[in-house]
Coordinates of C-alpha atoms in Angstrom, one line a residue:
Chain A
X173 CA -7.8 -28.5 13.5
X174 CA -5.2 -31.1 12.6
X175 CA -2.8 -30.2 9.8
X176 CA -0.1 -31.8 7.8
X177 CA 3.0 -30.7 5.9
X178 CA 2.2 -28.3 3.0
X179 CA -1.2 -27.3 4.4
X180 CA -2.2 -23.8 4.9
X181 CA -2.3 -23.3 8.6
X182 CA -3.7 -20.8 11.0
X183 CA -2.8 -20.1 14.6
X184 CA -4.2 -22.8 16.9
X185 CA -3.9 -25.7 14.5
X186 CA -2.3 -28.8 15.7
X187 CA 0.6 -30.2 13.6
X188 CA 0.1 -34.0 14.0
X189 CA 2.8 -35.1 11.7
X190 CA 5.6 -33.7 13.9
X191 CA 4.4 -35.9 16.8
X192 CA 4.5 -39.0 14.6
X193 CA 8.2 -38.7 13.8
X194 CA 10.3 -41.4 15.4
X195 CA 11.5 -41.2 19.0
X196 CA 15.2 -41.0 18.3
X197 CA 15.0 -38.2 15.8
X198 CA 15.7 -34.8 17.0
X199 CA 12.9 -32.4 15.9
X200 CA 13.6 -28.8 15.4
X201 CA 10.7 -26.4 15.5
X202 CA 11.2 -23.3 13.5
X203 CA 9.3 -20.0 13.4
X204 CA 5.5 -20.2 13.8
X205 CA 5.5 -23.5 15.8
X206 CA 5.4 -24.0 19.6
X207 CA 5.3 -27.1 21.8
X208 CA 2.5 -27.3 24.3
X209 CA 2.9 -30.4 26.5
X210 CA 2.6 -33.3 24.0
X211 CA 1.3 -31.3 21.1
X212 CA 2.8 -28.9 18.6
X213 CA 0.7 -25.9 18.0
X214 CA 0.8 -23.4 15.1
X215 CA 1.2 -19.8 16.1
X216 CA 1.4 -18.1 12.7
X217 CA -0.7 -18.1 9.5
X218 CA 1.1 -19.6 6.5
X219 CA 2.2 -22.8 4.9
X220 CA 3.6 -25.6 7.1
X221 CA 6.9 -26.8 5.7
X222 CA 9.5 -29.4 6.5
X223 CA 13.1 -29.7 5.7
X224 CA 14.9 -33.0 5.9
X225 CA 15.6 -34.5 8.4
X226 CA 13.2 -33.0 10.9
X227 CA 13.1 -29.2 10.7
X228 CA 9.5 -27.8 10.7
X229 CA 8.5 -24.2 10.2
X230 CA 5.6 -22.1 9.0
X231 CA 6.4 -20.1 5.9
X232 CA 4.4 -16.9 6.2
X233 CA 4.0 -13.5 4.7
X234 CA 5.3 -10.9 7.1
X235 CA 6.7 -7.4 7.2
X236 CA 7.7 -6.9 10.8
X237 CA 11.3 -8.2 11.4
X238 CA 12.1 -10.3 14.5
X239 CA 15.9 -10.3 14.9
X240 CA 17.8 -13.7 14.8
X241 CA 21.4 -14.3 15.7
X242 CA 23.8 -14.4 12.8
X243 CA 21.5 -12.9 10.2
X244 CA 22.8 -10.1 7.9
X245 CA 20.6 -7.0 8.0
X246 CA 20.5 -3.6 6.4
X247 CA 20.0 -0.7 8.9
X248 CA 19.9 3.0 9.1
X249 CA 22.1 4.8 11.7
X250 CA 19.7 7.0 13.7
X251 CA 21.8 8.3 16.6
X252 CA 25.4 8.5 17.9
X253 CA 25.4 7.8 21.6
X254 CA 28.7 7.7 23.4
X255 CA 30.7 4.9 21.9
X256 CA 27.8 3.1 20.2
X257 CA 25.6 3.9 17.2
X258 CA 21.9 3.2 17.3
X259 CA 20.7 1.5 14.2
X260 CA 17.2 1.1 13.0
X261 CA 16.8 -2.4 11.5
X262 CA 13.0 -2.5 11.5
X263 CA 12.8 -4.5 14.6
X264 CA 10.8 -3.6 17.7
X265 CA 13.9 -2.0 19.2
X266 CA 16.9 -0.1 17.9
X267 CA 20.0 -2.2 17.5
X268 CA 23.3 -1.1 18.9
X269 CA 26.6 -1.1 17.0
X270 CA 29.8 -0.4 18.7
X271 CA 32.3 1.8 16.9
X272 CA 35.0 -0.8 17.7
X273 CA 33.1 -3.4 15.7
X274 CA 34.6 -2.3 12.4
X275 CA 37.7 -3.5 10.7
X276 CA 40.8 -1.7 11.9
X277 CA 38.9 0.4 14.4
X278 CA 40.6 1.5 17.6
X279 CA 39.8 3.9 20.3
X280 CA 41.7 6.6 18.4
X281 CA 40.7 5.6 14.9
X282 CA 36.9 5.8 14.7
X283 CA 35.0 4.8 11.6
X284 CA 33.5 7.7 9.7
X285 CA 29.8 7.2 10.1
X286 CA 27.1 10.0 10.2
X287 CA 23.5 9.8 11.1
X288 CA 21.4 8.6 8.2
X289 CA 24.0 6.3 6.8
X290 CA 23.0 2.9 5.7
X291 CA 25.0 0.0 7.0
X292 CA 25.1 -3.7 6.2
X293 CA 25.8 -5.7 9.4
X294 CA 25.5 -9.0 11.1
X295 CA 23.5 -9.6 14.2
X296 CA 25.7 -10.7 17.1
X297 CA 23.1 -10.8 19.8
X298 CA 19.4 -11.2 19.3
X299 CA 17.5 -12.6 22.1
X300 CA 14.1 -11.9 23.7
X301 CA 14.0 -8.9 25.9
X302 CA 17.6 -7.8 25.0
X303 CA 18.7 -5.0 22.7
X304 CA 20.0 -6.6 19.4
X305 CA 23.7 -5.9 18.8
X306 CA 25.3 -5.6 15.4
X307 CA 28.9 -6.0 14.2
X308 CA 30.6 -5.2 10.9
X309 CA 33.4 -7.7 11.1
X310 CA 33.6 -11.4 10.9
X311 CA 35.3 -13.7 13.4
X312 CA 38.7 -13.0 11.8
X313 CA 38.4 -9.3 12.3
X314 CA 37.9 -8.7 8.5
X315 CA 35.1 -6.6 7.2
X316 CA 34.2 -8.8 4.2
X317 CA 31.1 -7.5 2.6
X318 CA 29.9 -5.7 5.7
X319 CA 30.2 -2.0 6.5
X320 CA 28.8 1.3 5.4
X321 CA 26.9 1.3 2.1
X322 CA 27.5 4.1 -0.4
X323 CA 25.0 7.0 -0.2
X324 CA 24.6 6.9 -4.0
X325 CA 22.4 3.8 -3.8
X326 CA 18.7 3.4 -3.1
X327 CA 17.1 1.8 -0.1
X328 CA 13.7 0.3 -0.2
X329 CA 11.6 -2.1 1.9
X330 CA 10.1 -5.4 0.9
X331 CA 8.4 -8.2 2.7
X332 CA 10.5 -10.6 4.7
X333 CA 9.4 -13.5 2.5
X334 CA 10.7 -11.7 -0.6
X335 CA 14.1 -11.2 1.1
X336 CA 14.3 -14.8 2.0
X337 CA 13.2 -15.8 -1.5
X338 CA 16.0 -13.7 -3.1
X339 CA 18.6 -15.1 -0.8
X340 CA 17.6 -18.7 -1.4
X341 CA 20.4 -20.4 -3.3
X342 CA 18.0 -21.7 -6.0
X343 CA 16.7 -18.2 -6.8
X344 CA 17.8 -17.2 -10.3
X345 CA 16.6 -13.6 -10.4
X346 CA 19.8 -11.9 -9.4
X347 CA 21.9 -13.9 -11.9
X348 CA 19.4 -13.2 -14.7
X349 CA 19.3 -9.5 -13.8
X350 CA 23.1 -9.3 -13.8
X351 CA 23.0 -10.4 -17.5
X352 CA 21.0 -7.4 -18.4
X353 CA 22.7 -4.7 -16.3
X354 CA 25.4 -4.0 -13.7
X355 CA 24.4 -3.5 -10.2
X356 CA 25.4 -3.8 -6.5
X357 CA 22.9 -5.1 -4.0
X358 CA 22.7 -5.7 -0.3
X359 CA 19.7 -7.7 0.9
X360 CA 19.0 -7.7 4.6
X361 CA 17.0 -10.5 6.2
X362 CA 15.0 -7.7 7.7
X363 CA 13.3 -6.8 4.4
X364 CA 15.4 -3.8 3.6
X365 CA 17.3 -3.8 0.3
X366 CA 20.0 -1.4 -0.7
X367 CA 20.7 -1.2 -4.4
X368 CA 23.0 0.7 -6.6
X369 CA 23.3 0.7 -10.4
X370 CA 25.0 3.0 -12.9
X371 CA 22.1 5.5 -13.4
X372 CA 18.8 6.4 -11.8
X373 CA 16.8 4.7 -14.4
X374 CA 18.8 1.5 -14.1
X375 CA 18.4 1.5 -10.3
X376 CA 14.7 2.0 -10.6
X377 CA 14.6 -0.8 -13.2
X378 CA 16.4 -3.2 -10.9
X379 CA 14.2 -2.3 -7.9
X380 CA 11.2 -2.8 -10.1
X381 CA 12.4 -6.3 -11.1
X382 CA 13.1 -7.3 -7.5
X383 CA 9.7 -6.1 -6.2
X384 CA 7.9 -7.8 -9.1
X385 CA 9.7 -11.0 -8.3
X386 CA 7.5 -11.4 -5.2
X387 CA 4.6 -12.8 -7.3
X388 CA 6.6 -14.3 -10.2
X389 CA 7.1 -18.0 -10.4
X390 CA 10.7 -19.1 -11.2
X391 CA 9.9 -20.2 -14.7
X392 CA 8.9 -16.7 -15.7
X393 CA 11.8 -14.8 -14.2
X394 CA 13.8 -14.7 -17.5
X395 CA 10.7 -13.1 -19.1
X396 CA 10.5 -10.6 -16.3
X397 CA 14.1 -9.6 -16.6
X398 CA 13.9 -9.2 -20.3
X399 CA 10.7 -7.1 -20.1
X400 CA 12.5 -4.9 -17.6
X401 CA 15.5 -4.5 -19.9
X402 CA 13.2 -3.7 -22.9
X403 CA 11.4 -1.0 -20.9
X404 CA 14.7 0.5 -19.8
X405 CA 15.8 0.8 -23.4
X406 CA 12.6 2.5 -24.3
X407 CA 12.9 5.1 -21.6
X408 CA 16.5 6.0 -21.9
Chain B
X182 CA 6.1 3.9 17.8
X183 CA 8.6 6.1 16.2
X184 CA 8.8 6.9 12.5
X185 CA 11.4 5.0 10.4
X186 CA 14.2 7.4 9.9
X187 CA 14.9 8.7 6.4
X188 CA 18.3 7.5 5.2
X189 CA 20.7 9.7 3.3
X190 CA 20.5 7.2 0.4
X191 CA 16.8 7.7 -0.1
X192 CA 17.0 11.4 0.2
X193 CA 19.9 11.6 -2.4
X194 CA 18.3 9.2 -4.7
X195 CA 14.9 10.8 -4.8
X196 CA 16.4 14.3 -5.3
X197 CA 18.6 13.0 -8.1
X198 CA 15.7 11.2 -9.7
X199 CA 13.4 14.2 -9.5
X200 CA 16.1 16.4 -11.0
X201 CA 16.0 14.0 -14.0
X202 CA 12.2 14.3 -14.2
X203 CA 11.7 10.7 -13.0
X204 CA 9.5 9.5 -10.2
X205 CA 10.0 6.3 -8.4
X206 CA 6.5 5.0 -9.2
X207 CA 6.8 5.8 -12.9
X208 CA 4.4 8.8 -12.9
X209 CA 5.1 12.0 -14.7
X210 CA 5.9 15.0 -12.4
X211 CA 2.5 16.5 -12.8
X212 CA 0.5 13.3 -12.8
X213 CA -1.8 12.2 -10.0
X214 CA -2.5 8.7 -8.8
X215 CA -5.8 7.1 -9.8
X216 CA -8.8 7.9 -7.5
X217 CA -11.3 5.2 -6.6
X218 CA -14.5 6.1 -4.8
X219 CA -16.8 3.6 -3.1
X220 CA -19.9 4.2 -1.1
X221 CA -21.2 2.3 1.8
X222 CA -24.7 1.2 2.8
X223 CA -25.5 4.4 4.7
X224 CA -26.0 7.9 3.3
X225 CA -22.8 9.8 3.4
X226 CA -20.4 6.9 3.9
X227 CA -17.6 7.0 1.5
X228 CA -14.2 5.2 1.0
X229 CA -11.6 6.8 -1.2
X230 CA -8.4 5.4 -2.3
X231 CA -5.8 7.7 -3.8
X232 CA -3.2 5.2 -4.9
X233 CA -2.3 3.5 -1.6
X234 CA -3.5 6.3 0.5
X235 CA -7.0 5.5 1.8
X236 CA -9.6 7.3 3.8
X237 CA -13.1 6.7 4.9
X238 CA -15.6 9.5 5.6
X239 CA -19.0 9.4 7.3
X240 CA -21.4 12.3 7.5
X241 CA -23.8 12.3 10.4
X242 CA -26.4 14.9 11.5
X243 CA -28.3 15.9 14.6
X244 CA -30.4 18.8 15.8
X245 CA -28.8 21.5 17.9
X246 CA -29.3 25.0 19.0
X247 CA -27.5 27.4 16.6
X248 CA -24.7 29.8 17.5
X249 CA -26.0 33.1 18.8
X250 CA -24.0 34.9 16.1
X251 CA -25.6 33.0 13.3
X252 CA -29.1 32.0 14.4
X253 CA -30.4 30.9 11.1
X254 CA -27.6 28.7 9.9
X255 CA -26.8 25.1 10.4
X256 CA -23.4 23.9 11.5
X257 CA -20.7 21.9 9.9
X258 CA -17.9 20.2 11.7
X259 CA -15.0 18.4 10.2
X260 CA -13.0 15.9 12.2
X261 CA -10.0 14.0 10.9
X262 CA -8.6 11.1 12.8
X263 CA -5.1 9.7 12.4
X264 CA -4.9 6.3 13.9
X265 CA -2.1 3.8 14.1
X266 CA -4.0 1.8 11.5
X267 CA -2.8 4.3 8.9
X268 CA 0.9 4.3 9.8
X269 CA 2.6 3.0 13.0
X270 CA 4.0 6.4 13.9
X271 CA 0.5 8.0 14.3
X272 CA -0.5 8.0 18.0
X273 CA -4.0 7.0 19.0
X274 CA -6.2 9.3 21.0
X275 CA -4.1 12.5 21.0
X276 CA -4.4 14.8 18.0
X277 CA -1.0 15.3 16.6
X278 CA 0.3 18.5 15.0
X279 CA 0.0 17.0 11.6
X280 CA -3.6 16.0 12.3
X281 CA -4.5 19.5 13.4
X282 CA -2.9 21.0 10.4
X283 CA -4.8 18.7 8.0
X284 CA -8.0 19.4 9.9
X285 CA -7.5 23.1 9.7
X286 CA -6.7 22.9 6.0
X287 CA -9.9 20.9 5.3
X288 CA -11.9 23.3 7.4
X289 CA -10.6 26.2 5.3
X290 CA -11.4 24.3 2.2
X291 CA -15.0 23.3 3.1
X292 CA -16.2 25.5 5.9
X293 CA -14.6 28.8 5.1
X294 CA -15.4 28.5 1.4
X295 CA -19.1 28.1 2.4
X296 CA -19.7 25.3 -0.1
X297 CA -22.5 23.8 2.0
X298 CA -25.7 25.8 2.0
X299 CA -26.0 26.1 5.8
X300 CA -29.1 28.3 5.7
X301 CA -31.1 25.5 4.3
X302 CA -30.2 23.4 7.4
X303 CA -32.2 25.8 9.6
X304 CA -35.4 24.4 11.1
X305 CA -36.5 27.0 13.6
X306 CA -34.3 30.1 13.7
X307 CA -32.4 30.6 16.9
X308 CA -33.7 27.3 18.3
X309 CA -33.1 24.3 16.1
X310 CA -30.8 23.7 13.3
X311 CA -29.1 20.7 11.7
X312 CA -25.6 20.1 12.9
X313 CA -23.5 18.2 10.3
X314 CA -20.5 16.3 11.4
X315 CA -18.0 14.8 8.9
X316 CA -15.7 12.2 10.4
X317 CA -12.7 11.2 8.3
X318 CA -10.6 8.2 9.3
X319 CA -7.3 7.7 7.5
X320 CA -6.9 4.0 6.8
X321 CA -3.5 4.0 5.1
X322 CA -0.9 6.6 4.8
X323 CA 1.1 6.9 1.6
X324 CA 1.4 10.6 1.3
X325 CA -1.0 13.4 0.3
X326 CA -3.5 12.9 3.1
X327 CA -5.1 16.2 2.5
X328 CA -6.2 15.4 -1.0
X329 CA -7.5 12.0 -0.1
X330 CA -9.4 13.4 2.9
X331 CA -10.8 16.2 0.8
X332 CA -12.1 13.9 -1.9
X333 CA -13.6 11.7 0.8
X334 CA -15.4 14.6 2.4
X335 CA -16.7 16.0 -0.8
X336 CA -17.9 12.7 -2.0
X337 CA -19.6 12.0 1.4
X338 CA -21.2 15.4 1.5
X339 CA -22.5 15.0 -2.1
X340 CA -23.9 11.6 -1.2
X341 CA -25.4 12.5 2.1
X342 CA -29.1 12.8 2.6
X343 CA -30.7 14.1 5.8
X344 CA -34.2 13.1 7.1
X345 CA -37.1 15.4 6.1
X346 CA -38.6 17.6 8.8
X347 CA -42.0 19.2 9.0
X348 CA -42.9 21.9 11.4
X349 CA -46.5 22.3 12.5
X350 CA -46.9 25.2 14.9
X351 CA -44.6 24.5 17.8
X352 CA -43.9 20.8 17.2
X353 CA -41.3 19.4 14.9
X354 CA -41.6 16.0 13.2
X355 CA -38.5 14.3 12.0
X356 CA -39.6 11.7 9.4
X357 CA -37.9 8.4 9.2
X358 CA -36.5 7.3 5.8
X359 CA -39.4 5.0 5.4
X360 CA -42.0 7.7 5.8
X361 CA -40.6 10.4 3.6
X362 CA -37.7 10.3 1.2
X363 CA -34.6 11.9 2.7
X364 CA -33.3 15.2 1.2
X365 CA -29.8 15.8 -0.2
X366 CA -27.6 18.7 1.0
X367 CA -27.4 21.8 -1.1
X368 CA -23.9 22.4 -2.3
X369 CA -23.1 25.8 -3.8
X370 CA -19.8 24.6 -5.3
X371 CA -17.5 21.6 -5.1
X372 CA -14.0 22.3 -3.7
X373 CA -11.2 19.7 -3.6
X374 CA -7.6 20.0 -2.4
X375 CA -4.7 19.5 -4.8
X376 CA -1.3 19.2 -3.3
X377 CA 2.2 19.7 -4.7
X378 CA 5.7 19.3 -3.4
X379 CA 8.6 21.5 -4.5
X380 CA 12.0 19.9 -4.4
X381 CA 15.4 21.5 -3.8
X382 CA 16.1 21.4 -7.5
X383 CA 13.0 23.6 -8.1
X384 CA 11.0 20.8 -9.7
X385 CA 7.3 20.6 -8.8
X386 CA 5.6 17.3 -8.2
X387 CA 1.9 16.7 -8.0
X388 CA 0.2 14.3 -5.6
X389 CA 3.3 13.3 -3.6
X390 CA 3.8 9.9 -2.1
X391 CA 4.9 9.5 1.5
X392 CA 8.6 9.3 0.5
X393 CA 8.4 12.4 -1.7
X394 CA 6.7 14.3 1.1
X395 CA 9.6 13.5 3.4
X396 CA 12.3 14.5 1.0
X397 CA 10.6 17.6 -0.5
X398 CA 11.5 21.2 0.4
X399 CA 8.1 22.8 0.6
X400 CA 4.5 21.7 0.3
X401 CA 1.8 23.6 -1.5
X402 CA -1.9 22.8 -1.2
X403 CA -4.5 24.5 -3.3
X404 CA -8.2 24.3 -2.6
X405 CA -10.0 24.6 -5.9
X406 CA -13.5 24.1 -7.1
X407 CA -14.9 23.1 -10.5
X408 CA -15.3 26.8 -11.6
X409 CA -11.5 27.2 -11.3
X410 CA -11.9 29.4 -8.2
X411 CA -9.3 29.2 -5.4
X412 CA -10.9 28.3 -2.0
X413 CA -7.9 27.9 0.1
X414 CA -4.1 28.0 -0.2
X415 CA -1.6 26.5 2.1
X416 CA 2.2 26.8 1.8
X417 CA 4.3 24.9 4.2
X418 CA 8.1 24.9 4.3
X419 CA 9.4 21.5 5.2
X420 CA 13.1 22.3 4.5
X421 CA 15.1 25.5 4.4
X422 CA 14.8 26.3 0.7
X423 CA 12.6 29.1 -0.3
X424 CA 10.0 28.8 -3.0
X425 CA 10.3 31.2 -5.8
X426 CA 7.3 33.5 -6.5
X427 CA 6.4 31.8 -9.8
X428 CA 5.5 28.4 -8.4
X429 CA 1.8 29.2 -7.8
X430 CA 1.1 30.7 -11.2
X431 CA 3.0 28.0 -13.0
X432 CA 0.9 25.1 -11.6
X433 CA -2.5 26.7 -11.0
X434 CA -3.9 26.1 -14.5
X435 CA -2.9 22.4 -14.3
X436 CA -4.3 22.1 -10.8
X437 CA -7.6 23.8 -11.8
X438 CA -8.0 21.3 -14.7
X439 CA -7.3 18.4 -12.5
X440 CA -9.7 19.7 -9.8
X441 CA -12.4 20.0 -12.5
X442 CA -11.8 16.5 -13.7
X443 CA -11.8 15.2 -10.1
X444 CA -15.1 16.9 -9.2
X445 CA -16.7 15.5 -12.3
X446 CA -15.6 12.0 -11.2
X447 CA -16.8 12.4 -7.7
X448 CA -20.2 13.8 -8.7
X449 CA -20.7 11.0 -11.2
X450 CA -19.8 8.3 -8.7
X451 CA -22.1 9.9 -6.1
X452 CA -24.9 10.3 -8.5
X453 CA -24.7 6.7 -9.7
X454 CA -24.8 5.4 -6.1
X455 CA -27.7 7.6 -5.2
X456 CA -29.7 6.5 -8.2
X457 CA -28.9 2.9 -7.3
X458 CA -30.1 3.5 -3.8
X459 CA -33.4 4.9 -5.0
X460 CA -34.0 1.7 -6.9
X461 CA -35.7 -0.1 -4.0
X462 CA -34.0 -3.5 -4.4
X463 CA -30.6 -2.0 -4.3
X464 CA -31.2 0.1 -1.3
X465 CA -29.0 -1.5 1.4
X466 CA -26.2 -2.6 -0.9
X467 CA -22.8 -1.8 0.6
X468 CA -20.4 -1.2 -2.2
X469 CA -17.4 -1.0 0.0
X470 CA -16.7 -4.6 -0.7
X471 CA -15.8 -3.7 -4.2
X472 CA -12.5 -2.2 -3.1
X473 CA -11.2 -5.6 -2.0
X474 CA -8.9 -7.2 -4.5
X475 CA -9.2 -11.0 -4.7
X476 CA -6.5 -13.6 -4.9
X477 CA -4.0 -11.7 -3.0
X478 CA -2.5 -12.1 0.5
X479 CA -3.1 -8.5 1.5
X480 CA -6.6 -8.0 0.1
X481 CA -6.7 -4.2 0.5
X482 CA -3.5 -3.3 -1.3
X483 CA -3.8 -2.8 -5.0
X484 CA -1.5 -4.9 -7.3
X485 CA 0.9 -2.1 -7.8
X486 CA 4.6 -1.8 -7.1
X487 CA 5.9 1.1 -5.1
X488 CA 8.9 1.4 -7.4
X489 CA 8.4 0.9 -11.1
X490 CA 9.5 2.1 -14.5
X491 CA 7.4 4.5 -16.4
X492 CA 5.8 2.2 -19.0
X493 CA 6.2 -1.0 -17.2
X494 CA 3.2 -3.2 -17.4
X495 CA 3.1 -6.6 -15.7
X496 CA 3.1 -9.6 -17.9
X497 CA 5.4 -10.3 -20.7
X498 CA 3.2 -10.6 -23.7
X499 CA 0.2 -8.5 -23.0
X500 CA 1.1 -4.8 -23.0
X501 CA -2.4 -3.9 -23.9
X502 CA -3.9 -5.1 -20.6
X503 CA -4.5 -2.1 -18.5
X504 CA -3.7 -2.6 -14.9
X505 CA -5.8 0.5 -13.8
X506 CA -9.0 -1.1 -14.7
X507 CA -8.3 -4.6 -13.7
X508 CA -10.3 -4.4 -10.4
X509 CA -13.2 -5.9 -12.2
X510 CA -12.9 -9.6 -12.5
X511 CA -14.8 -9.6 -15.8
X512 CA -12.1 -7.8 -17.7
X513 CA -9.6 -10.5 -16.8
X514 CA -11.7 -13.2 -18.4
X515 CA -12.4 -13.6 -22.0
X516 CA -15.0 -15.8 -23.6
X517 CA -14.0 -17.8 -26.6
X518 CA -16.6 -19.5 -28.8
X519 CA -15.6 -23.0 -29.6
X520 CA -18.5 -24.0 -31.8
X521 CA -22.3 -23.8 -31.9
X522 CA -23.8 -23.5 -28.5
X523 CA -20.7 -23.8 -26.5
X524 CA -18.3 -21.4 -24.9
X525 CA -15.6 -21.5 -22.4
X526 CA -14.5 -18.9 -19.9
X527 CA -10.8 -18.5 -19.8
X528 CA -9.3 -16.7 -16.9
X529 CA -6.4 -14.6 -18.2
X530 CA -3.8 -15.7 -15.7
X531 CA -0.7 -14.7 -17.6
X532 CA -1.3 -11.0 -17.3
X533 CA -0.9 -10.9 -13.6
X534 CA 2.7 -11.9 -13.6
X535 CA 4.6 -9.8 -11.1
X536 CA 1.7 -7.7 -10.0
X537 CA -0.4 -9.7 -7.6
X538 CA -2.8 -12.2 -8.9
X539 CA -2.9 -15.7 -7.6
X540 CA 0.0 -16.4 -5.4
X541 CA 2.4 -18.7 -7.2
X542 CA 5.0 -18.4 -4.6
X543 CA 6.0 -21.8 -3.3
X544 CA 7.8 -23.2 -6.2
X545 CA 11.2 -21.8 -5.5
X546 CA 10.8 -21.6 -1.7
X547 CA 10.8 -25.4 -1.6
X548 CA 14.1 -26.6 -0.3
X549 CA 16.0 -28.7 -2.7
X550 CA 15.8 -32.0 -0.8
X551 CA 12.1 -32.4 -1.2
X552 CA 11.4 -31.0 -4.6
X553 CA 8.1 -32.7 -5.2
X554 CA 5.1 -31.7 -7.3
X555 CA 5.1 -28.0 -6.7
X556 CA 6.4 -27.1 -10.1
X557 CA 4.2 -29.6 -11.9
X558 CA 1.1 -27.9 -10.5
X559 CA 2.0 -24.8 -12.4
X560 CA 2.1 -26.8 -15.6
X561 CA -1.2 -28.3 -14.8
X562 CA -2.9 -25.0 -14.7
X563 CA -1.4 -24.1 -18.0
X564 CA -2.7 -27.3 -19.6
X565 CA -6.1 -26.2 -18.5
X566 CA -5.9 -23.2 -20.6
X567 CA -4.9 -25.1 -23.7
X568 CA -7.7 -27.5 -23.5
X569 CA -9.9 -25.3 -25.7
X570 CA -7.8 -26.3 -28.7
X571 CA -8.6 -30.0 -28.5
X572 CA -12.2 -30.0 -27.6
X573 CA -14.1 -32.1 -30.1
X574 CA -17.3 -30.7 -31.2
X575 CA -19.1 -34.0 -31.5
X576 CA -21.8 -33.5 -28.9
X577 CA -24.1 -30.7 -29.5
X578 CA -25.4 -30.8 -25.9
X579 CA -24.9 -27.5 -24.2
X580 CA -23.2 -29.0 -21.2
X581 CA -19.5 -28.9 -21.5
X582 CA -17.3 -30.8 -19.0
X583 CA -15.9 -28.1 -16.8
X584 CA -12.9 -28.8 -14.7
X585 CA -12.6 -26.6 -11.7
X586 CA -9.2 -26.0 -10.2
X587 CA -9.9 -26.0 -6.5
X588 CA -7.8 -24.0 -4.1
X589 CA -6.2 -27.2 -2.8
X590 CA -4.7 -27.9 -6.2
X591 CA -2.9 -24.7 -6.4
X592 CA -1.6 -24.7 -2.9

């Protein structure tokens, strides 16, 4: 079936609009689209979207993470193997993280990481058929916001689309929530969120708000945040 | 596939929360998740949802030669299957250690407590008896598989009817359902399993979720029937902490009350469905479709959050709306009378904020450079609801103009 931008698409649909774009323009096909000779086929179910000038992608609901280079992810250290850590980031394979990929780490001075720790890292290598590789420093050798996350927080899973929604610059939720209570958060593009607030109740409240945001339109986010805050008052 | 490892954060946090008498999903420590029971078109087919844990059970029967040790008794087999459909770390084909343990626990609860009257399943002693087989498939794993499977088995056994048999001399006739009405099984008592998890802090939690099962120190499963009798007991150490002796007496009265309530619910559900099946028009109706939630991307998941505050109800202005009962579409709608001979059905959209309901997801996903009508559409639907204020009652014809919002408008 032929589909246009903003249609709900299913695998096998042909995106006609992309072919119509002018010759000179460089078309970028994002996730869920694939070129087959002179046609562009849809490979995922979702909503076909376009960003100016010519970036096309299918926005879909998904829980399984496919690593992409340069994305920040939250992972769990599962194993120490020689000079690398094996980190579970929810992808098909475990990612590797060298102990030298931390700020100020040398062969003598190893970072203090134990199995079960949660880390926030950037994907350095993520290609098909290769083990993904993580680092916890930026290109200047500084750690920035990356590194081991405190074990006092809470880790929970959400859908990939919710993680993307929260990280979108226009999403107001985190700002609104910050007006109600203090918290620290690390959102991984792999749908894992680490969250820490002052008390157990506050952490649960913040997690609750974030999970509820999945089905909340932006206009109702202030109401959502205030209802969470009211509930929190009632409990504590 | 391997199981996702448990991080230290989750372990610490859950232990800390339980020590403060708080559970992540907002339940009390000794509160179970709601149970939903649906029956299929066949006799003895039952789907049970215990929160997000789901199981489907099917009872089947055939005629076999009895065991030499018990020549005048029928046979009962229980078989639980853990497939990757329930959780990715379950392996297909091979029975895992957990599956064997659950299977044995259920056998203890149902077979060894002799709840099914096996003697009534004998046709010709030492030659032919009915062999009952209960197959349980776990469809989704969110902890407490034993309880969910036991409810499914009990409901399926209560619902099951076997074909009638007549013996004349040497020959046996098995009547089809059309010839003679099928017969229900005779159950002496109705056992169910009730599970608890004991944490390192000594707190006891009922009906644990998957996460709580992983963090907990020891697991305790009681098999109880509606007469408050203990049918089976299983204590399983998951961690290194020991359970103090007073755990069992401290929870058993609560467990017995809960089991009693559960059995009443199961029997009522089964009885309703059996009665509906005896009404001829209703015979082949498959009620499994009722467990599907509409208007959601993932139709089988309930509109519930895995982490929520104790009294949090979705929707800002309607605390009275009860999410537990919202499976029925009718309760979401209310009918307002506008005048003589006219009424309008208003779908209560506002209550589903944050917990499922129609997907209103695109508005903020839209990238800033093409911010077209997406936000306006939301306003349009709101206008729809307000229309009832402005309707003029001039015409007394019963046909109101109805405006239907098609799916295309919302997308």
